[in-house]
Short mmCIF file of C-alpha atoms in Angstrom, two decimals:
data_model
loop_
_atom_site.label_atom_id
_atom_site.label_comp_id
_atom_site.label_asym_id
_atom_site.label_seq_id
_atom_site.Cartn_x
_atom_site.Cartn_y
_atom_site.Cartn_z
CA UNK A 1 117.64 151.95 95.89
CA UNK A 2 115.79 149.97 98.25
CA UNK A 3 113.67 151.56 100.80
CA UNK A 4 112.79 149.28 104.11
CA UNK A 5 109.35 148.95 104.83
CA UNK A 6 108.62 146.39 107.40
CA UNK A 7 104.49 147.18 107.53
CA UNK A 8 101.48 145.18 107.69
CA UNK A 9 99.32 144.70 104.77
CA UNK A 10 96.27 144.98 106.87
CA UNK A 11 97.16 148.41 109.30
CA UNK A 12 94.82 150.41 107.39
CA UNK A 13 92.09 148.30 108.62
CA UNK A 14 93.29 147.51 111.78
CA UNK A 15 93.66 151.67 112.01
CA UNK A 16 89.93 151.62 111.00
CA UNK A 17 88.87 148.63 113.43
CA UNK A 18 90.38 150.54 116.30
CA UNK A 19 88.35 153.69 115.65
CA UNK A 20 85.22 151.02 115.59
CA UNK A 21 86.82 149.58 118.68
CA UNK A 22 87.16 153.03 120.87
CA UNK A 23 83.70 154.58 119.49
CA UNK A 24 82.04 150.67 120.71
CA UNK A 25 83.42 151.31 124.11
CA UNK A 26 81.88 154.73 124.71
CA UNK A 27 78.96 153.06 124.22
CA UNK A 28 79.88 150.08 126.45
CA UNK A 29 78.61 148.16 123.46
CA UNK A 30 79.99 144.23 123.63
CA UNK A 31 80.66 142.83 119.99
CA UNK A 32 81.02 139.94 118.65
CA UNK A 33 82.29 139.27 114.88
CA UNK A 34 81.10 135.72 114.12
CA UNK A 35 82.33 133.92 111.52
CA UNK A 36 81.60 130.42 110.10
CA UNK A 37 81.26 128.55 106.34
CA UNK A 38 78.40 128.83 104.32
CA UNK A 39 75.41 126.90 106.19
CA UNK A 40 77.02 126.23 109.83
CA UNK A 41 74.40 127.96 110.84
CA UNK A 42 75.45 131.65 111.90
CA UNK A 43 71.82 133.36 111.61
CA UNK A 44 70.26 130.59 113.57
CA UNK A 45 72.82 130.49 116.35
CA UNK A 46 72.32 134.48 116.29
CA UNK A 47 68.51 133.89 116.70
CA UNK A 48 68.94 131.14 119.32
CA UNK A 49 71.32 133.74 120.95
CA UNK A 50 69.09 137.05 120.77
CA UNK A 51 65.96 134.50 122.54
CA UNK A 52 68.80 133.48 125.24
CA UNK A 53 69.96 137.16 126.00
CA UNK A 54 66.09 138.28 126.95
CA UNK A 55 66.34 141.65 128.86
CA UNK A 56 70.23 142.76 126.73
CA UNK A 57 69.79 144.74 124.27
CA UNK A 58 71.31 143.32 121.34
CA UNK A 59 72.04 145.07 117.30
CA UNK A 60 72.71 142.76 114.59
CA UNK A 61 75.19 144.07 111.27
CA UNK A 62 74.09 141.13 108.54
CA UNK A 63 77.18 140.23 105.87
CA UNK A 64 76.42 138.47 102.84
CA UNK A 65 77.57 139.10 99.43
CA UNK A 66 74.40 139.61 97.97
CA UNK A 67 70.88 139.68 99.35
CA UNK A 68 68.96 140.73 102.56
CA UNK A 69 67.22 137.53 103.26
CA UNK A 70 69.74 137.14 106.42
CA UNK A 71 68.98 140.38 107.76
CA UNK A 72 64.86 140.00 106.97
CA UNK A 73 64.95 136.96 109.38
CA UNK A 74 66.66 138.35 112.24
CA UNK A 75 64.64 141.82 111.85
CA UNK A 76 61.53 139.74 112.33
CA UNK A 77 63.09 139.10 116.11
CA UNK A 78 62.62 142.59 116.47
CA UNK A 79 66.15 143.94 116.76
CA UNK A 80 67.89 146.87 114.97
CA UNK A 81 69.46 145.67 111.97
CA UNK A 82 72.03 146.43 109.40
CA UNK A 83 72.87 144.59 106.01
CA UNK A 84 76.30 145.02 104.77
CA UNK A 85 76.15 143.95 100.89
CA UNK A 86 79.85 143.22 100.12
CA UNK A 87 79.24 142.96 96.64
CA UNK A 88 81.38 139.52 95.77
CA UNK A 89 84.66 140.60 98.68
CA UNK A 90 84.05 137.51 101.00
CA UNK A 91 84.98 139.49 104.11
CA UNK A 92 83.56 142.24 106.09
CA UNK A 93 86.42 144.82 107.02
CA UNK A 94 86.81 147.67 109.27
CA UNK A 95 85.81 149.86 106.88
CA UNK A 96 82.60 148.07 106.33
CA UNK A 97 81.43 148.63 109.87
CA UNK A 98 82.38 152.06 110.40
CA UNK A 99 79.70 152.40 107.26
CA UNK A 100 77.48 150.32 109.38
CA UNK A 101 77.51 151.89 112.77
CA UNK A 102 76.35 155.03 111.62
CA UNK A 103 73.45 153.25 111.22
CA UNK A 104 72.51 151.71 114.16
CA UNK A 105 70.84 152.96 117.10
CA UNK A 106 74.42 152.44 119.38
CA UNK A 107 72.52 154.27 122.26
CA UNK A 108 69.84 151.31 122.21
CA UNK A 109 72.33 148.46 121.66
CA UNK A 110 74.67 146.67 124.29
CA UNK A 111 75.57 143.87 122.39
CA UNK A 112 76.14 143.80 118.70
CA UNK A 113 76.76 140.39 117.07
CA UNK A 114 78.21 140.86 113.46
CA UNK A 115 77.62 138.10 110.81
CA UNK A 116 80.74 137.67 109.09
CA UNK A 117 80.44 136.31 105.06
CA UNK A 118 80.51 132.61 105.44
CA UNK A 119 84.07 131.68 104.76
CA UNK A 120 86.65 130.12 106.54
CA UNK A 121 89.59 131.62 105.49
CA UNK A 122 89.40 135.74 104.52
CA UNK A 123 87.61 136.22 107.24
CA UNK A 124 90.12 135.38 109.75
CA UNK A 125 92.62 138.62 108.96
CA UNK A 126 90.73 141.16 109.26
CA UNK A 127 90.19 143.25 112.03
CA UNK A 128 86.55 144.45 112.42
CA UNK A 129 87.00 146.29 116.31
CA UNK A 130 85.26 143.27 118.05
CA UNK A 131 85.48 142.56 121.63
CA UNK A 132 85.42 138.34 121.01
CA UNK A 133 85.83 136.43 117.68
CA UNK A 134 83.21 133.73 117.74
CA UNK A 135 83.77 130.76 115.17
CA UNK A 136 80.30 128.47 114.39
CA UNK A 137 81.70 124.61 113.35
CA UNK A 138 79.00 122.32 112.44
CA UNK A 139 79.28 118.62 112.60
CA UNK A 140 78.18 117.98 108.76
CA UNK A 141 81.18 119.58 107.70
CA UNK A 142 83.41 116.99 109.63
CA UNK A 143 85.82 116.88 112.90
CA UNK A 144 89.19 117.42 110.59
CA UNK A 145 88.44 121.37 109.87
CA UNK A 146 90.87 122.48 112.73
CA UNK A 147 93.75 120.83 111.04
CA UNK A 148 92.52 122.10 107.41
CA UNK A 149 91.46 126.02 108.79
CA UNK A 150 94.23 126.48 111.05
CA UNK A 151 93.84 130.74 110.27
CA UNK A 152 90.72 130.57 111.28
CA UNK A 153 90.70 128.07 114.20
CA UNK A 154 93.61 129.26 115.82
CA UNK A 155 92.32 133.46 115.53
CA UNK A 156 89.21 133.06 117.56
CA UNK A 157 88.02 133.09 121.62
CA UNK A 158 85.53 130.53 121.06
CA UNK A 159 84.20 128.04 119.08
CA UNK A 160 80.42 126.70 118.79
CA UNK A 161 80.08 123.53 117.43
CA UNK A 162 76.39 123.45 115.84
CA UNK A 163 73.95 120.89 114.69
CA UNK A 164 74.61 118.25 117.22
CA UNK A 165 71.53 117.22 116.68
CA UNK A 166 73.05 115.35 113.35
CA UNK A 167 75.32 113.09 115.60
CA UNK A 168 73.42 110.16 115.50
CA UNK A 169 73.55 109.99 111.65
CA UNK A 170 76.85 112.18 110.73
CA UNK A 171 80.47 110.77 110.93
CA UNK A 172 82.01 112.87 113.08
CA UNK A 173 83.92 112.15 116.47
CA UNK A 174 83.14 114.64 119.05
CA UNK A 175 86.63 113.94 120.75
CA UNK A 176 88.63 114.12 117.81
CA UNK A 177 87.33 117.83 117.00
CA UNK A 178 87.86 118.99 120.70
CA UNK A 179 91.59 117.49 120.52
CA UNK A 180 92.54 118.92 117.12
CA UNK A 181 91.21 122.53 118.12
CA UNK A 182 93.10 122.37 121.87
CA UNK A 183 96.39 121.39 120.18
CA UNK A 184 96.60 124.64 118.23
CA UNK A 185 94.33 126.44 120.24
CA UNK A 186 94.24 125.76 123.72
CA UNK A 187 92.78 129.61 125.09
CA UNK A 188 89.53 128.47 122.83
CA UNK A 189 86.05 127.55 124.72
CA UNK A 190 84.22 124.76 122.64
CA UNK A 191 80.15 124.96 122.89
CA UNK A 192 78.57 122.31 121.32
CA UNK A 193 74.60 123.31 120.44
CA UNK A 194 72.05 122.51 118.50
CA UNK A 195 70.09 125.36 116.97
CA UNK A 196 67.26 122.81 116.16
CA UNK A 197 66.38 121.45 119.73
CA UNK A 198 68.22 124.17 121.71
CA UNK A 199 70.79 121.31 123.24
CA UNK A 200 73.44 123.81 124.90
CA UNK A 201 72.55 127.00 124.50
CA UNK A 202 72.05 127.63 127.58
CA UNK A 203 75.00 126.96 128.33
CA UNK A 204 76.75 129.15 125.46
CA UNK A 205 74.45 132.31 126.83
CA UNK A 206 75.69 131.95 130.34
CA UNK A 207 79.39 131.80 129.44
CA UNK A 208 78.50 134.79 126.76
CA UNK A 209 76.70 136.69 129.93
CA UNK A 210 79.59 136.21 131.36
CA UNK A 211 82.09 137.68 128.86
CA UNK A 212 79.86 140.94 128.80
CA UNK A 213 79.73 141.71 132.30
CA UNK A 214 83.34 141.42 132.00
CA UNK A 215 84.06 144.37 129.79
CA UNK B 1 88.27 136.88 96.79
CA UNK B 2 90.51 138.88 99.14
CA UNK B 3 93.62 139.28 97.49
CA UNK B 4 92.27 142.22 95.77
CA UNK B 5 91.36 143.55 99.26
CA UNK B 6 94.94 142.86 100.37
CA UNK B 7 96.45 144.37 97.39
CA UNK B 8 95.21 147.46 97.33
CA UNK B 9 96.16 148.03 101.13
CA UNK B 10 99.79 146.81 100.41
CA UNK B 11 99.95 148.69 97.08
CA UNK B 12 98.69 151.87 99.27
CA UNK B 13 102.01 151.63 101.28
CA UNK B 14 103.75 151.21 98.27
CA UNK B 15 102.82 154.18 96.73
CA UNK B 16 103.10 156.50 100.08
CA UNK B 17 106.34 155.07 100.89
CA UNK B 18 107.80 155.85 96.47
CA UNK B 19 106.02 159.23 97.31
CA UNK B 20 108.40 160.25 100.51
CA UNK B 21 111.49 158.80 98.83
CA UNK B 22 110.16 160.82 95.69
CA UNK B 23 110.85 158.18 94.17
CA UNK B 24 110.32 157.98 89.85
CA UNK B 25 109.71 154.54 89.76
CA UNK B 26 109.14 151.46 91.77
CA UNK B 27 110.87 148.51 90.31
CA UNK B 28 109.75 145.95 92.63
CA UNK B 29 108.37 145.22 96.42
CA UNK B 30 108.87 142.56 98.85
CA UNK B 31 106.61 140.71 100.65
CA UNK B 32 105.92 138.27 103.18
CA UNK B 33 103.02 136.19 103.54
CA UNK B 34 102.00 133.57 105.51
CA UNK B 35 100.78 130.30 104.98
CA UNK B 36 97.91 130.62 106.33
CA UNK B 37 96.49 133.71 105.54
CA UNK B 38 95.08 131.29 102.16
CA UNK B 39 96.41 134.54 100.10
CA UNK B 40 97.89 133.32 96.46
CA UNK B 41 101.06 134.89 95.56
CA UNK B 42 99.91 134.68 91.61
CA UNK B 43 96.82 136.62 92.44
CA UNK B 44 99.08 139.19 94.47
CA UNK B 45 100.86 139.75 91.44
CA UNK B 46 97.99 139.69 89.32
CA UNK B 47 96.17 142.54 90.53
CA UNK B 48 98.94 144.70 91.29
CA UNK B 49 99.68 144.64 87.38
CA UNK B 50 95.98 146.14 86.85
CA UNK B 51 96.43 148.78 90.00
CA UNK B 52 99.80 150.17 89.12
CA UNK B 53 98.71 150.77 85.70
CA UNK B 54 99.89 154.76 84.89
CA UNK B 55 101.30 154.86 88.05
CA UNK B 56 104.85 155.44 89.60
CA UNK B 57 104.89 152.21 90.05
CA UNK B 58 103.59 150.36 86.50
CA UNK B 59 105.05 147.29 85.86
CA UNK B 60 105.84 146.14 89.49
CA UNK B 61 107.41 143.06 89.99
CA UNK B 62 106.23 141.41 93.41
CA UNK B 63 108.80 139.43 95.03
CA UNK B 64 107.04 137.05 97.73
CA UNK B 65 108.49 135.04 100.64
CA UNK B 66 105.74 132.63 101.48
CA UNK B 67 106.25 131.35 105.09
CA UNK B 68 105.22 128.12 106.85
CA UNK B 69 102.87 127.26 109.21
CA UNK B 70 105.21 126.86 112.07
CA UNK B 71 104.60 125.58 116.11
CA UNK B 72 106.34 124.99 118.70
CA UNK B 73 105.93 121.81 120.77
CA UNK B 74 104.34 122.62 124.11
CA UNK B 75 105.52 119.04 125.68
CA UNK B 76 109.16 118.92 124.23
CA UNK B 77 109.46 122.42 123.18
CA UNK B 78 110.64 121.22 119.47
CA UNK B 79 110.47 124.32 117.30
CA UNK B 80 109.05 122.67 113.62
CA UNK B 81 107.61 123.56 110.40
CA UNK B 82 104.43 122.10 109.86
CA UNK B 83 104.73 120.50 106.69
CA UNK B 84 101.72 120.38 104.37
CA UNK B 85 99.69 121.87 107.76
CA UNK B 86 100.47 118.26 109.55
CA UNK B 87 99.89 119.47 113.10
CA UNK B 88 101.94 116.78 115.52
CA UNK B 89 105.52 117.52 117.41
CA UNK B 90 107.84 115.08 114.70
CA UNK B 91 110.03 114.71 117.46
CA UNK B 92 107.60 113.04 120.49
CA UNK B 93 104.24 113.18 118.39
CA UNK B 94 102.54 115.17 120.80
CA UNK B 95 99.57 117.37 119.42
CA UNK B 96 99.65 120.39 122.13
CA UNK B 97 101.38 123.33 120.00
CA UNK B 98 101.54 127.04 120.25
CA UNK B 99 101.37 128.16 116.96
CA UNK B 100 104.54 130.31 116.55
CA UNK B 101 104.49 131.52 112.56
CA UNK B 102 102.75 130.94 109.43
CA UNK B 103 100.24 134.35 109.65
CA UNK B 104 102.78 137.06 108.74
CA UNK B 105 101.22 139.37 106.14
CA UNK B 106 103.74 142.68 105.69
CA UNK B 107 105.37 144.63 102.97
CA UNK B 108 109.31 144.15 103.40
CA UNK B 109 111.26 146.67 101.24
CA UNK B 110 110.19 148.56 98.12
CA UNK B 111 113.11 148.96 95.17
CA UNK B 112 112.84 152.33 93.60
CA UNK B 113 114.73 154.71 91.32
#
């Protein structure tokens, strides 16, 4: 006998992700779930972020597979931090941050930024109860990553193109990147920054300011 | 890494769903999964050997419909598979899409007994 099912893999954790989701918004907490490879750069784009958001409150949930060195660095900015320990999965899930939230101070925090495991693909599916998906690109890692990461490019509000310090010396065409991620993705703003001489940030935090007052 | 995640969560509806239908065993499920979701059918069916283990449903066969990456052409409105993730309109080349298919991750039908 066949039964029909017609469910999504995933509604457990997008069940879980909208309890994070509601209990955020009591606390008119704005959250970002940031994702990126290995070595774009997401804890330095946090930092650069936290120093650009003086005067908001921000909370930072750190997820690696193994280690705390991630969340050591951003605690020594002197916000509230959690590390999530996945334990080889290389994805947070809803799940993972309900764990989390329980410990953080949510009464202290109005914007948490949550540091995804670097990976471009498992990330992408999974729910967390964010208010904006932020992807981090980096120019080392080439202009043709739209095309190759289309899961990924095509899920998130924004993308921040990092280390454009490394132009000069990198192959990598600016326009190229910016054309391949408006053809599948034409909703998503493109920052490019450089964590290393602070090129654009500015800009990044105002648009970010922006999204915050909005919710 | 996170087709274990996934099958656990689609093996969960299996197993509520051969519950209700008190169902003795579960012969097989359907599933569809998207191209771009990166999940590996082999690895579906890997670990849902180990999970069903002494279960209802031991010995599951998983029968998966992989489907494209598809768009639609936002100059010329073609509707088109993109083949091997090559992101251009083949009918006027243009490279403004709306991605229209190719994330689908659900559980179809289960067959029981």
């Amino acid at each position: 006998m066949e039964i029909k099912i017609l469910k999504n893999i995933l509604s457990v954790n997008d069940q879980v992700a909208g309890k994070n989701q509601m209990l955020l918004k009591q606390h008119k907490i704005f959250t970002m779930n940031i994702m990126a490879s290995p070595g774009a750069g997401k804890t330095s784009t946090v930092l650069q972020t936290i120093k650009a958001l003086k005067g908001i409150k921000v909370g930072v949930i750190e997820g690696d597979i193994s280690s705390t060195i991630d969340a050591e660095t951003v605690a020594s900015a002197g916000v509230p931090v959690v590390q999530i320990n996945t334990g080889g999965e290389c994805h947070l899930d809803a799940n993972m941050i309900q764990n989390a939230l329980v410990n953080l101070p949510l009464e202290e925090i109005d914007v948490l930024m949550i540091e995804n495991v670097g990976n471009l693909v498992c990330p992408a599916g999974f729910e967390l109860g964010e208010s904006l998906k932020v992807l981090i690109a980096s120019v080392p890692e080439g202009d043709d990553k739209p095309y190759k990461y289309p899961g990924m490019f095509t899920a998130v509000d924004v993308i921040i193109l990092n280390k454009i310090d490394l132009l000069p010396y990198v192959k990598f065409n600016p326009e190229a990147f910016n054309k391949a991620v408006k053809g599948i993705n034409s909703k998503a703003e493109i920052f490019p920054i450089s964590c290393t001489t602070g090129e654009g940030v500015y800009d990044w935090a105002k648009w970010l300011k922006k999204q915050i007052k909005k919710q | 890494m996170h087709e274990l995640a996934i099958t656990q969560s689609l093996f969960e509806i299996v197993l509520q769903h051969a519950t209700q239908a008190q169902a003795k065993k579960v012969k097989s499920v359907r599933l569809v999964i998207g191209e771009m979701t990166g999940v590996v059918a082999d690895s579906v069916q890997f670990y849902l050997e180990l999970l069903s283990k002494d279960t209802v449903a031991a010995g599951i066969r998983a029968e998966i419909k992989m489907s494209p990456a598809r768009a639609q052409c936002k100059k010329c409105g073609k509707d088109f598979t993109a083949k091997e993730m090559q992101w251009q309109c083949p009918a006027c080349g243009n490279e403004k899409l709306e991605v229209t298919g190719g994330k689908e991750l659900f559980v179809e039908s289960i067959e029981v007994e």
